[in-house]
XYZ file of C-alpha atoms in Angstrom:
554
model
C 0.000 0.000 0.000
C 0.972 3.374 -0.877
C 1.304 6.329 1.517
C -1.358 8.380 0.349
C -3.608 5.454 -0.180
C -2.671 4.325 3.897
C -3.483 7.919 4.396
C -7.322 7.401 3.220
C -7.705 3.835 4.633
C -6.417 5.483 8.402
C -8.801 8.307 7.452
C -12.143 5.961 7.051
C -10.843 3.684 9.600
C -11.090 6.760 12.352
C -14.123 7.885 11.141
C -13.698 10.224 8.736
C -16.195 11.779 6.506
C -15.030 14.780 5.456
C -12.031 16.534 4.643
C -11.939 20.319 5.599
C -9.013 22.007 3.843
C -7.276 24.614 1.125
C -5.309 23.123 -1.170
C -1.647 23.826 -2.681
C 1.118 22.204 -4.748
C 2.509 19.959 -1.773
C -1.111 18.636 -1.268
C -1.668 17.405 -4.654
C -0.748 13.632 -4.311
C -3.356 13.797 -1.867
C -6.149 15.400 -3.535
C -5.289 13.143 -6.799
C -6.135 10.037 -4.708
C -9.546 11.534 -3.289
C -10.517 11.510 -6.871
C -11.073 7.934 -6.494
C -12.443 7.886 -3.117
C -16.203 9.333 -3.099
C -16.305 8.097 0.597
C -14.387 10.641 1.492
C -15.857 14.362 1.045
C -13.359 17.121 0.261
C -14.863 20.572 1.546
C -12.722 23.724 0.504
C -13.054 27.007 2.775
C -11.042 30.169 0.876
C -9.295 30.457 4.334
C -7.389 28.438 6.577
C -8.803 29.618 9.642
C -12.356 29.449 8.073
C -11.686 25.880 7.146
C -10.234 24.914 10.588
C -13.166 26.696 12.149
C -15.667 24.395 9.706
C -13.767 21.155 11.195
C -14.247 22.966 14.493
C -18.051 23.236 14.685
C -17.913 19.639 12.765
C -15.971 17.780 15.162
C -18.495 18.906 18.452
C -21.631 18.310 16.467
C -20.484 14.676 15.526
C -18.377 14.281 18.530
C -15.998 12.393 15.981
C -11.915 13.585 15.733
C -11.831 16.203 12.219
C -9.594 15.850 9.960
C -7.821 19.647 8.195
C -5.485 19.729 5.359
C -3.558 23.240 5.163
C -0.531 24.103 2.435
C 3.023 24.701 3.634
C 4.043 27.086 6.464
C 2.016 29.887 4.783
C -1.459 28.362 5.093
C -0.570 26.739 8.313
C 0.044 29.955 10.198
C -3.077 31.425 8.810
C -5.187 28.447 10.371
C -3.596 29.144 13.726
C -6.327 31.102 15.068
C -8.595 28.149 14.445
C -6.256 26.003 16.103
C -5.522 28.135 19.530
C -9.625 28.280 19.566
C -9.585 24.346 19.354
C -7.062 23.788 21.898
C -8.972 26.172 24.392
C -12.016 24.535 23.627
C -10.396 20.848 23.719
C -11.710 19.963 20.433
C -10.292 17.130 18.641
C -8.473 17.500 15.511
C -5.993 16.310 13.302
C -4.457 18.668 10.642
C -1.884 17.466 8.387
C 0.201 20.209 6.101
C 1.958 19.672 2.902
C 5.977 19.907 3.694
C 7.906 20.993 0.576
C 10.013 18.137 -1.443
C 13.055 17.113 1.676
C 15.160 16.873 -2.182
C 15.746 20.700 -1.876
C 15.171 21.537 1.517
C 18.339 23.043 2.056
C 17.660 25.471 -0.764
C 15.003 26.898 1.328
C 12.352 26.897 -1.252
C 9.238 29.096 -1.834
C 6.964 28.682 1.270
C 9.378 26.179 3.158
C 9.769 26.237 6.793
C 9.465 24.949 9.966
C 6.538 23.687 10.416
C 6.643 21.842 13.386
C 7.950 25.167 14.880
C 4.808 26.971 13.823
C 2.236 24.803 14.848
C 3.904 23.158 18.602
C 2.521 26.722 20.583
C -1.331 25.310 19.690
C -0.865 21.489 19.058
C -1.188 18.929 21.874
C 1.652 17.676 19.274
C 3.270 18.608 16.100
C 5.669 16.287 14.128
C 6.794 15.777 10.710
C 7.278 12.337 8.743
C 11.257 11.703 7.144
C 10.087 7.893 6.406
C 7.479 6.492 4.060
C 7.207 3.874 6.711
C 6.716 5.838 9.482
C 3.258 7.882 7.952
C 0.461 5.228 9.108
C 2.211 4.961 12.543
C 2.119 8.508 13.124
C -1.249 9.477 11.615
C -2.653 6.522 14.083
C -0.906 8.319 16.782
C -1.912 11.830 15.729
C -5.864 10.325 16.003
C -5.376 8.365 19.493
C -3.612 11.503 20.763
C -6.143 13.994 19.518
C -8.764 12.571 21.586
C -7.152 12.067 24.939
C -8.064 13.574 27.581
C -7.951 16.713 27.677
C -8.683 16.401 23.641
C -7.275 18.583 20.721
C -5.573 19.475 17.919
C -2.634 17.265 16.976
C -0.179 18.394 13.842
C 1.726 15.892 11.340
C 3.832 17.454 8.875
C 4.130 15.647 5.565
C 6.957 16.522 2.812
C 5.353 16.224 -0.607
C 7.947 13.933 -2.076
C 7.114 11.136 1.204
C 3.414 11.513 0.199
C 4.036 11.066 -3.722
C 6.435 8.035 -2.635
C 5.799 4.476 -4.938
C 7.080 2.624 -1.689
C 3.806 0.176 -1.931
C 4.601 -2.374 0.746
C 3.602 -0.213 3.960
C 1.247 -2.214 6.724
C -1.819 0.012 8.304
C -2.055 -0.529 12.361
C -5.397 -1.299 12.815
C -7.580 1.095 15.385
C -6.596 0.520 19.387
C -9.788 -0.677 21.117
C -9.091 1.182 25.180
C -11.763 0.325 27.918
C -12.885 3.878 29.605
C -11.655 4.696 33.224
C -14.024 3.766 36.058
C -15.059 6.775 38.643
C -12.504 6.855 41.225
C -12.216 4.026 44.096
C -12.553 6.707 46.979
C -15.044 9.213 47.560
C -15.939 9.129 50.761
C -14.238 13.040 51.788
C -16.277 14.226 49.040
C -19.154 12.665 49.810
C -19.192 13.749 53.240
C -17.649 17.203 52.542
C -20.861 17.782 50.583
C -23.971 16.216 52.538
C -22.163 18.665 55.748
C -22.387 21.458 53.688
C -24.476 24.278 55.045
C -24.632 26.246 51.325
C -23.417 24.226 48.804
C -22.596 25.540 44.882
C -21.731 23.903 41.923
C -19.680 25.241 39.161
C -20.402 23.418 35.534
C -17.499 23.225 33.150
C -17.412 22.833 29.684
C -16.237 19.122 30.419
C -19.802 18.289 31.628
C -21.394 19.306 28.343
C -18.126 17.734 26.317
C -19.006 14.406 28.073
C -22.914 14.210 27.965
C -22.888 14.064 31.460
C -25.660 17.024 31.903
C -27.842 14.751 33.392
C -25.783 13.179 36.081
C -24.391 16.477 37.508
C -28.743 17.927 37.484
C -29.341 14.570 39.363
C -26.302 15.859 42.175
C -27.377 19.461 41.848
C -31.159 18.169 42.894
C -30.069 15.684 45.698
C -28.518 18.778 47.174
C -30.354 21.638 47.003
C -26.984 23.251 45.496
C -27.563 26.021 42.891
C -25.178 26.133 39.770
C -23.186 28.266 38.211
C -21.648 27.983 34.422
C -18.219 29.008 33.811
C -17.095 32.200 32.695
C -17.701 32.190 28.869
C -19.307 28.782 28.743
C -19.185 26.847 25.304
C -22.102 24.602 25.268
C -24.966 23.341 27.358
C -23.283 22.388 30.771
C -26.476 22.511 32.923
C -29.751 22.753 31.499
C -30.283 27.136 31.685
C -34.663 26.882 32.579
C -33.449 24.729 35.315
C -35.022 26.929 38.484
C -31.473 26.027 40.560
C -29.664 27.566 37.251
C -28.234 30.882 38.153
C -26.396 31.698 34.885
C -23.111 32.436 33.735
C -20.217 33.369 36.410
C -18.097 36.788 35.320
C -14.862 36.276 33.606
C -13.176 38.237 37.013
C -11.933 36.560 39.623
C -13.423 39.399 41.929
C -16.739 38.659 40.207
C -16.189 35.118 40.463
C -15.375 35.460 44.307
C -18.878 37.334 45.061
C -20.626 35.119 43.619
C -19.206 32.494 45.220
C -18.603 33.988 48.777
C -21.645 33.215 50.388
C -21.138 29.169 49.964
C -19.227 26.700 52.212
C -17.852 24.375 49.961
C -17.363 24.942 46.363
C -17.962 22.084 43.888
C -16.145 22.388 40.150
C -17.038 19.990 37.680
C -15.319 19.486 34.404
C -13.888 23.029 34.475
C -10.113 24.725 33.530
C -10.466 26.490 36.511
C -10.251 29.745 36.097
C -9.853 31.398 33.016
C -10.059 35.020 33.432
C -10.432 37.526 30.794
C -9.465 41.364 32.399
C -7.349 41.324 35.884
C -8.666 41.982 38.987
C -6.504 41.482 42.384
C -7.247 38.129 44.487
C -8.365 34.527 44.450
C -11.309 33.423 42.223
C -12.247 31.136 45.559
C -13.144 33.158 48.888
C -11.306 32.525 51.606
C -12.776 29.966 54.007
C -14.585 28.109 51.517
C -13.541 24.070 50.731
C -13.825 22.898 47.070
C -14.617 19.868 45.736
C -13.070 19.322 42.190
C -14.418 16.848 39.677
C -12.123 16.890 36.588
C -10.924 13.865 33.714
C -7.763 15.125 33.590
C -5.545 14.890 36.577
C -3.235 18.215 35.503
C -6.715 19.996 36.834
C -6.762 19.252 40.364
C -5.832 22.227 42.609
C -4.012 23.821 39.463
C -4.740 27.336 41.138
C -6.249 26.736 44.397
C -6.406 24.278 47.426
C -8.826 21.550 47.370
C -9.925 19.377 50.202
C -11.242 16.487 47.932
C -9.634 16.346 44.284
C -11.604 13.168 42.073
C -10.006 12.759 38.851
C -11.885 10.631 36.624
C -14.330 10.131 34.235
C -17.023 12.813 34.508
C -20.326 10.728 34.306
C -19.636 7.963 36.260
C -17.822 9.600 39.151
C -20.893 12.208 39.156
C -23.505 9.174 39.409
C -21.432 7.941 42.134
C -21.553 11.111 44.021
C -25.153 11.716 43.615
C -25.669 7.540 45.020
C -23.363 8.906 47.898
C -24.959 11.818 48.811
C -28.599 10.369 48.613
C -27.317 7.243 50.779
C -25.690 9.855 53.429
C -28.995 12.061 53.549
C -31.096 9.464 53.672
C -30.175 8.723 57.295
C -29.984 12.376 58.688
C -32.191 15.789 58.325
C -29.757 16.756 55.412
C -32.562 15.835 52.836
C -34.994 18.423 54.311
C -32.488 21.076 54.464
C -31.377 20.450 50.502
C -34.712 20.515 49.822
C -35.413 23.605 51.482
C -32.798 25.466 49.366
C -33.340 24.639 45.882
C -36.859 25.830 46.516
C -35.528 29.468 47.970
C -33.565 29.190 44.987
C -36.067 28.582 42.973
C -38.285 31.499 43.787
C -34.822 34.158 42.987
C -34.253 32.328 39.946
C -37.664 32.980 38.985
C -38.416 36.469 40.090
C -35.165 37.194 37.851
C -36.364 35.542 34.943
C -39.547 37.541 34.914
C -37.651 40.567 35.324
C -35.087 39.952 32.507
C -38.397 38.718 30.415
C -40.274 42.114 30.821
C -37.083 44.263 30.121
C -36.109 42.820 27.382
C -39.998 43.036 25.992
C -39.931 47.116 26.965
C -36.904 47.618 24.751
C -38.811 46.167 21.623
C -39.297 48.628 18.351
C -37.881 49.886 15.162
C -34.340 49.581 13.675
C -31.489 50.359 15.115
C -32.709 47.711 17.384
C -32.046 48.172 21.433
C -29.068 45.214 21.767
C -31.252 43.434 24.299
C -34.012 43.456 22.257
C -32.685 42.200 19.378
C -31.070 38.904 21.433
C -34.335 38.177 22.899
C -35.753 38.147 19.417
C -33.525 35.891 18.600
C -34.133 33.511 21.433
C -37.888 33.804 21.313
C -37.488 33.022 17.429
C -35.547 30.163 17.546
C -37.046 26.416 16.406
C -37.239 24.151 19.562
C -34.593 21.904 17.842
C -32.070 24.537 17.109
C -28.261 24.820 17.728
C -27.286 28.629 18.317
C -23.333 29.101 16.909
C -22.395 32.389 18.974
C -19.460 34.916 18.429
C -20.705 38.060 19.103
C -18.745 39.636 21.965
C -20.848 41.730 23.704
C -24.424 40.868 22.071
C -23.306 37.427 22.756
C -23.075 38.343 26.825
C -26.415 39.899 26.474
C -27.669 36.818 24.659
C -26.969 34.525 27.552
C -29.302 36.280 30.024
C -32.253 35.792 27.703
C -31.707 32.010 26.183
C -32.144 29.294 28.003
C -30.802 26.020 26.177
C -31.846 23.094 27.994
C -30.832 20.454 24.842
C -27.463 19.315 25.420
C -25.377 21.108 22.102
C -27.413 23.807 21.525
C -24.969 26.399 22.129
C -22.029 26.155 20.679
C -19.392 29.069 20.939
C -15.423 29.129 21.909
C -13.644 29.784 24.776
C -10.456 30.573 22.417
C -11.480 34.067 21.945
C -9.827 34.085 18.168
C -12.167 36.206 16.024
C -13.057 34.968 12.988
C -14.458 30.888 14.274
C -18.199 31.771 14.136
C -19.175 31.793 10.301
C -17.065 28.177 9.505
C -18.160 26.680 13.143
C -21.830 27.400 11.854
C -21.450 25.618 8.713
C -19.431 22.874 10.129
C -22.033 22.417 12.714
C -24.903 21.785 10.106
C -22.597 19.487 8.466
C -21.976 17.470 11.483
C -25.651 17.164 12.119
C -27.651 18.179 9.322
C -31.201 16.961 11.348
C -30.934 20.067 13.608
C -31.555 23.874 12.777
C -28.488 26.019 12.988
C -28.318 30.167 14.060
C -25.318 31.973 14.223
C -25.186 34.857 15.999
C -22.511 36.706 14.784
C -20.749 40.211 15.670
C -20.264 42.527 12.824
C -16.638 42.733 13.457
C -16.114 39.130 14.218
C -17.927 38.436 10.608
C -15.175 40.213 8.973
C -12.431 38.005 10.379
C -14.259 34.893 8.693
C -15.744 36.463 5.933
C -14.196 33.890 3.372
C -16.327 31.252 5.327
C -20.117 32.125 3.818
C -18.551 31.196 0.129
C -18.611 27.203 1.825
C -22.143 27.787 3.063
C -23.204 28.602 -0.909
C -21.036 26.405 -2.959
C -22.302 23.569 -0.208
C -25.439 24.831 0.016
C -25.401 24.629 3.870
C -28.618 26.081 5.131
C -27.179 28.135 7.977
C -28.855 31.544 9.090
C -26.266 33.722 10.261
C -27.428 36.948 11.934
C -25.026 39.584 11.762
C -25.598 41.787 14.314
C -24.392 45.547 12.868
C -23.500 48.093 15.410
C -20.165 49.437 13.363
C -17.841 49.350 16.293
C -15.946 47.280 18.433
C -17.918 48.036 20.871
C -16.452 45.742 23.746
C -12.917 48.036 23.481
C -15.208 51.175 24.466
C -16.555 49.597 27.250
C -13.390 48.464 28.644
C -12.408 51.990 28.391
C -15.347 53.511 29.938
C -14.659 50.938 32.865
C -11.001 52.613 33.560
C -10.177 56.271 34.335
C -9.496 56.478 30.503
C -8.698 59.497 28.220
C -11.275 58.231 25.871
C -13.905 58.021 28.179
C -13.183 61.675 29.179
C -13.016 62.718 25.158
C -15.459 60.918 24.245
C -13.325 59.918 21.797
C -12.181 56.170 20.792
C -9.738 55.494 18.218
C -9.046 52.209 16.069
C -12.804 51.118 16.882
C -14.786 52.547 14.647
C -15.538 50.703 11.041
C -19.130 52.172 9.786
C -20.168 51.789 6.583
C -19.972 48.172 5.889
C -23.127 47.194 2.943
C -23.875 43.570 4.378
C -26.373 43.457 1.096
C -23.223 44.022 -1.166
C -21.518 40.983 1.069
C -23.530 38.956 0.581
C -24.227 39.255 -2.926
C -20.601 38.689 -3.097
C -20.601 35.251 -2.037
C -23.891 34.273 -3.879
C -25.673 34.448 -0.441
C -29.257 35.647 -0.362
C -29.838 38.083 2.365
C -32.110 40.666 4.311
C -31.879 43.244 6.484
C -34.710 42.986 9.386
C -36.361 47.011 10.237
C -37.988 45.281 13.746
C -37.639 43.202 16.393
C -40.448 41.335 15.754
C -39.191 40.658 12.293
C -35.924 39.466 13.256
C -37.874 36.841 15.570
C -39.473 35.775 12.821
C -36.763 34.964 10.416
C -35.239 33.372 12.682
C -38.498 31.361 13.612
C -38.128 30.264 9.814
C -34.435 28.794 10.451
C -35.883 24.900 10.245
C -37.360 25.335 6.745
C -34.650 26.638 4.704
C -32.839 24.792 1.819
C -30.113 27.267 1.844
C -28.340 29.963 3.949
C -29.514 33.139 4.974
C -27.502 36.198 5.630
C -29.486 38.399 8.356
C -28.402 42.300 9.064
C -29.676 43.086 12.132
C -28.666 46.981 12.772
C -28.427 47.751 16.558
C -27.873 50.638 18.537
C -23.667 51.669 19.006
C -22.250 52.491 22.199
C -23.667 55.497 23.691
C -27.097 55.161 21.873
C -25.934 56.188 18.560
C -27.256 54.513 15.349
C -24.448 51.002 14.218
């Protein structure tokens, strides 16, 4: 067997379907055999961080390792935006880049260079093949390694001339078969740490969501009584959000993470990279006094920035069920029960009250183009089909979008820790592709459109029917309210510089691409196009002008 054809028989043997990538010269060998190999579905993005984005979005809908090919060191560095957003957000994925010929290396040819170098800063691990022989041994290690715990992207390196090779007698290692990890043999500290607990609170990570282990940590939140918190700048459904013992979204601040933590005993973390901040504040993300209890797959988590009295490192689900049979085995013989029962319904009543209050706000702001911010997400939400997945990057709408939707369906929000602007438009279509049975929005930022603009070309030529609403206030509007939060010059002045970017004709975009489009003139138009998400046959670009900081027209 050939090295490009052991390349496609590893690819179907993990799994794949598709092939995200841009093409050049070094890739060719490659894209000659998928010619022959309908099996396998090549889908081209214009740019490398678009198409890493695409096997982004794909690889959490299916929950299956993606597979990227980029060109040379050139397109490789522009897809590392797409791959520091996939290592944040633990996503698995192999990418494999076209090395020049190794027959002139030392010439340093046109777009040579070291690729390994280039990708190691994002890649759980980046290495390059010198051997024929050696290419099915690493790819099968680049696929095992991508999905380990904690999963991401993995980077092989592949000179043109080894790809090309006519060595034909090269053996494929079949696919390891590993038994998963049991919950860990002692939990008796945590168990009793958390039935003594006078006001216990639970922090969901992204892990919980990862794992499909929502319901096992509601069954633990329910035995005790504990409200729950998401992490800062969740990524998907961690804890159903209508839950009444669901108090949102904890601050990206450790100050803000320590009030709203302060008034608990002991602190329970589940399936969280605890913490990642996003502007400094002085002091601890835990308060002082309070014990934590962390729940976490991979051991490297465990007390990584704090203290903690009972550390279980283990698979999520099945360490969860056994806390929740421990706790309702330990309350079962005292008062606890009564008392945990006593707070989730006080906790039921604030979460409530707040709700209603968030609800009638957001129905007050409602009118006429440029839409109120707050309006315009709760549109959105109330639009939505009950079956939808909602691809967020909008910055600051997207913070005001999370206090008015409440997912419940495990992936139904998908979004990325990584912070790299650009992810939202290929995440969206790579989500439909992944699961083509489910609805998909994408809420998207004006300015975070323009990083992936390149992206809404795959949507058309694929005919992907995502509806991406591209919410228009001309600004970056999150800079100007960092300002305003500091004794700034520009929030004296008035006055911001670099932020600014009016003008843009979203029509003219779209028409671009070959992308229908509309611009909505009301809230409750917006709701409605989005209300009609389920029953298109092709994508939908949606302007949706909002108000600019300080109330002026985007």
């Amino acid at each position: 067997m050939k090295p490009v054809d052991a390349l496609l028989e590893i690819l179907r043997s993990e799994g794949v379907r598709h092939v995200f990538g841009n093409p050049g010269t070094t890739e060719l060998p490659f894209l000659d055999a998928l010619v022959e190999a309908p099996d396998l579905s090549y889908v081209l993005g214009l740019q490398e961080a678009s198409v890493v984005a695409m096997a982004d979005g794909y690889a959490r809908a299916t929950g299956r390792t993606a597979f990227v090919n980029l060109h040379v060191a050139a397109g490789l560095a522009n897809g590392l935006i797409g791959l520091l957003n996939a290592s944040r957000s633990r996503t698995p994925i192999v990418v494999l880049a076209g090395q020049q010929d190794r027959r002139h290396l030392l010439a340093d040819p046109m777009l040579s260079g070291d690729l390994v170098g280039i990708a190691s800063p994002v890649a759980k691990s980046a290495v390059e093949v010198h051997q024929a022989y050696d290419l099915p041994v690493l790819l099968r290690r680049a696929f095992a390694l991508a999905r380990q715990v904690p999963a991401g992207p993995v980077f092989v390196s592949v000179p043109m001339d080894v790809l090309s090779s006519d060595s034909d007698s090269l053996p494929v290692p079949g696919v390891s078969r590993v038994s998963p990890a049991g919950p860990p043999s002692e939990i008796t500290d945590a168990v009793r740490l958390l039935t003594g607990a006078d006001s216990p609170v639970i922090v969901a990570g992204d892990g919980v969501g990862r794992d499909g282990c929502v319901p096992d940590l509601v069954t633990l939140a329910e035995r005790l009584g504990a409200p729950v918190w998401s992490q800062p700048m969740y990524d998907g459904v961690d804890f159903p959000a209508s839950h009444p013992l669901h108090l949102g979204m904890l601050p990206p601040r450790h100050s803000a993470i320590r009030s709203a933590l302060e008034a608990h005993d002991v602190v329970v973390i589940v399936g969280c990279h605890a913490f990642m901040p996003h502007h400094y504040t002085p002091g601890p993300a835990i308060p002082e006094g309070a014990v934590v209890v962390q729940i976490d797959p991979d051991p490297a988590e465990i007390g990584r920035n704090f203290p903690v009295e009972a550390g279980l490192a283990g698979p999520l689900g099945p360490t969860l069920r056994a806390l929740a049979a421990g706790v309702a085995t330990a309350l079962a013989d005292g008062p606890g029960s009564a008392g945990a029962a006593g707070r989730a319904e006080r906790i039921s009543r604030r979460t409530a009250a707040s709700r209603d209050a968030a609800e009638a706000d957001a129905l007050r702001r409602y009118g006429p183009v440029p839409l109120d911010p707050v309006a315009a997400m709760h549109a959105v939400a109330a639009g939505l089909p009950a079956d939808a997945v909602v691809v967020e990057e909008a910055i600051t709408a997207g913070l005001v979008l999370r206090t008015v939707l409440r997912p419940d369906r495990p992936g139904s929000y998908v979004h990325t820790v990584g912070g790299g602007l650009g992810w939202g438009v290929g995440a969206a279509i790579g989500t439909r592709l992944g699961d083509p049975s489910r609805p998909v929005v994408a809420v998207l930022g004006d300015g975070c459109t323009m990083f992936g603009l390149q992206g809404l070309w795959s949507a058309v030529r694929y005919r992907v029917p995502v509806t991406f609403v591209v919410v228009n206030n001309g600004e970056y509007r999150t800079l100007k309210e960092t300002l305003d939060g500091t004794k700034s010059r520009s929030a004296a002045l008035g006055r911001y510089l670099g932020t600014d970017f009016p003008g843009l004709d979203w029509q003219a975009g779209a028409r671009l691409f070959g992308l229908a489009s509309t611009r909505v003139s009301s809230a409750a138009e917006l709701r409605a196009v989005v209300a009609g998400a389920g029953d298109r046959a092709d994508p939908l670009l949606v302007e949706v002008p909002v108000t600019a900081h300080g109330g002026r027209s985007g």
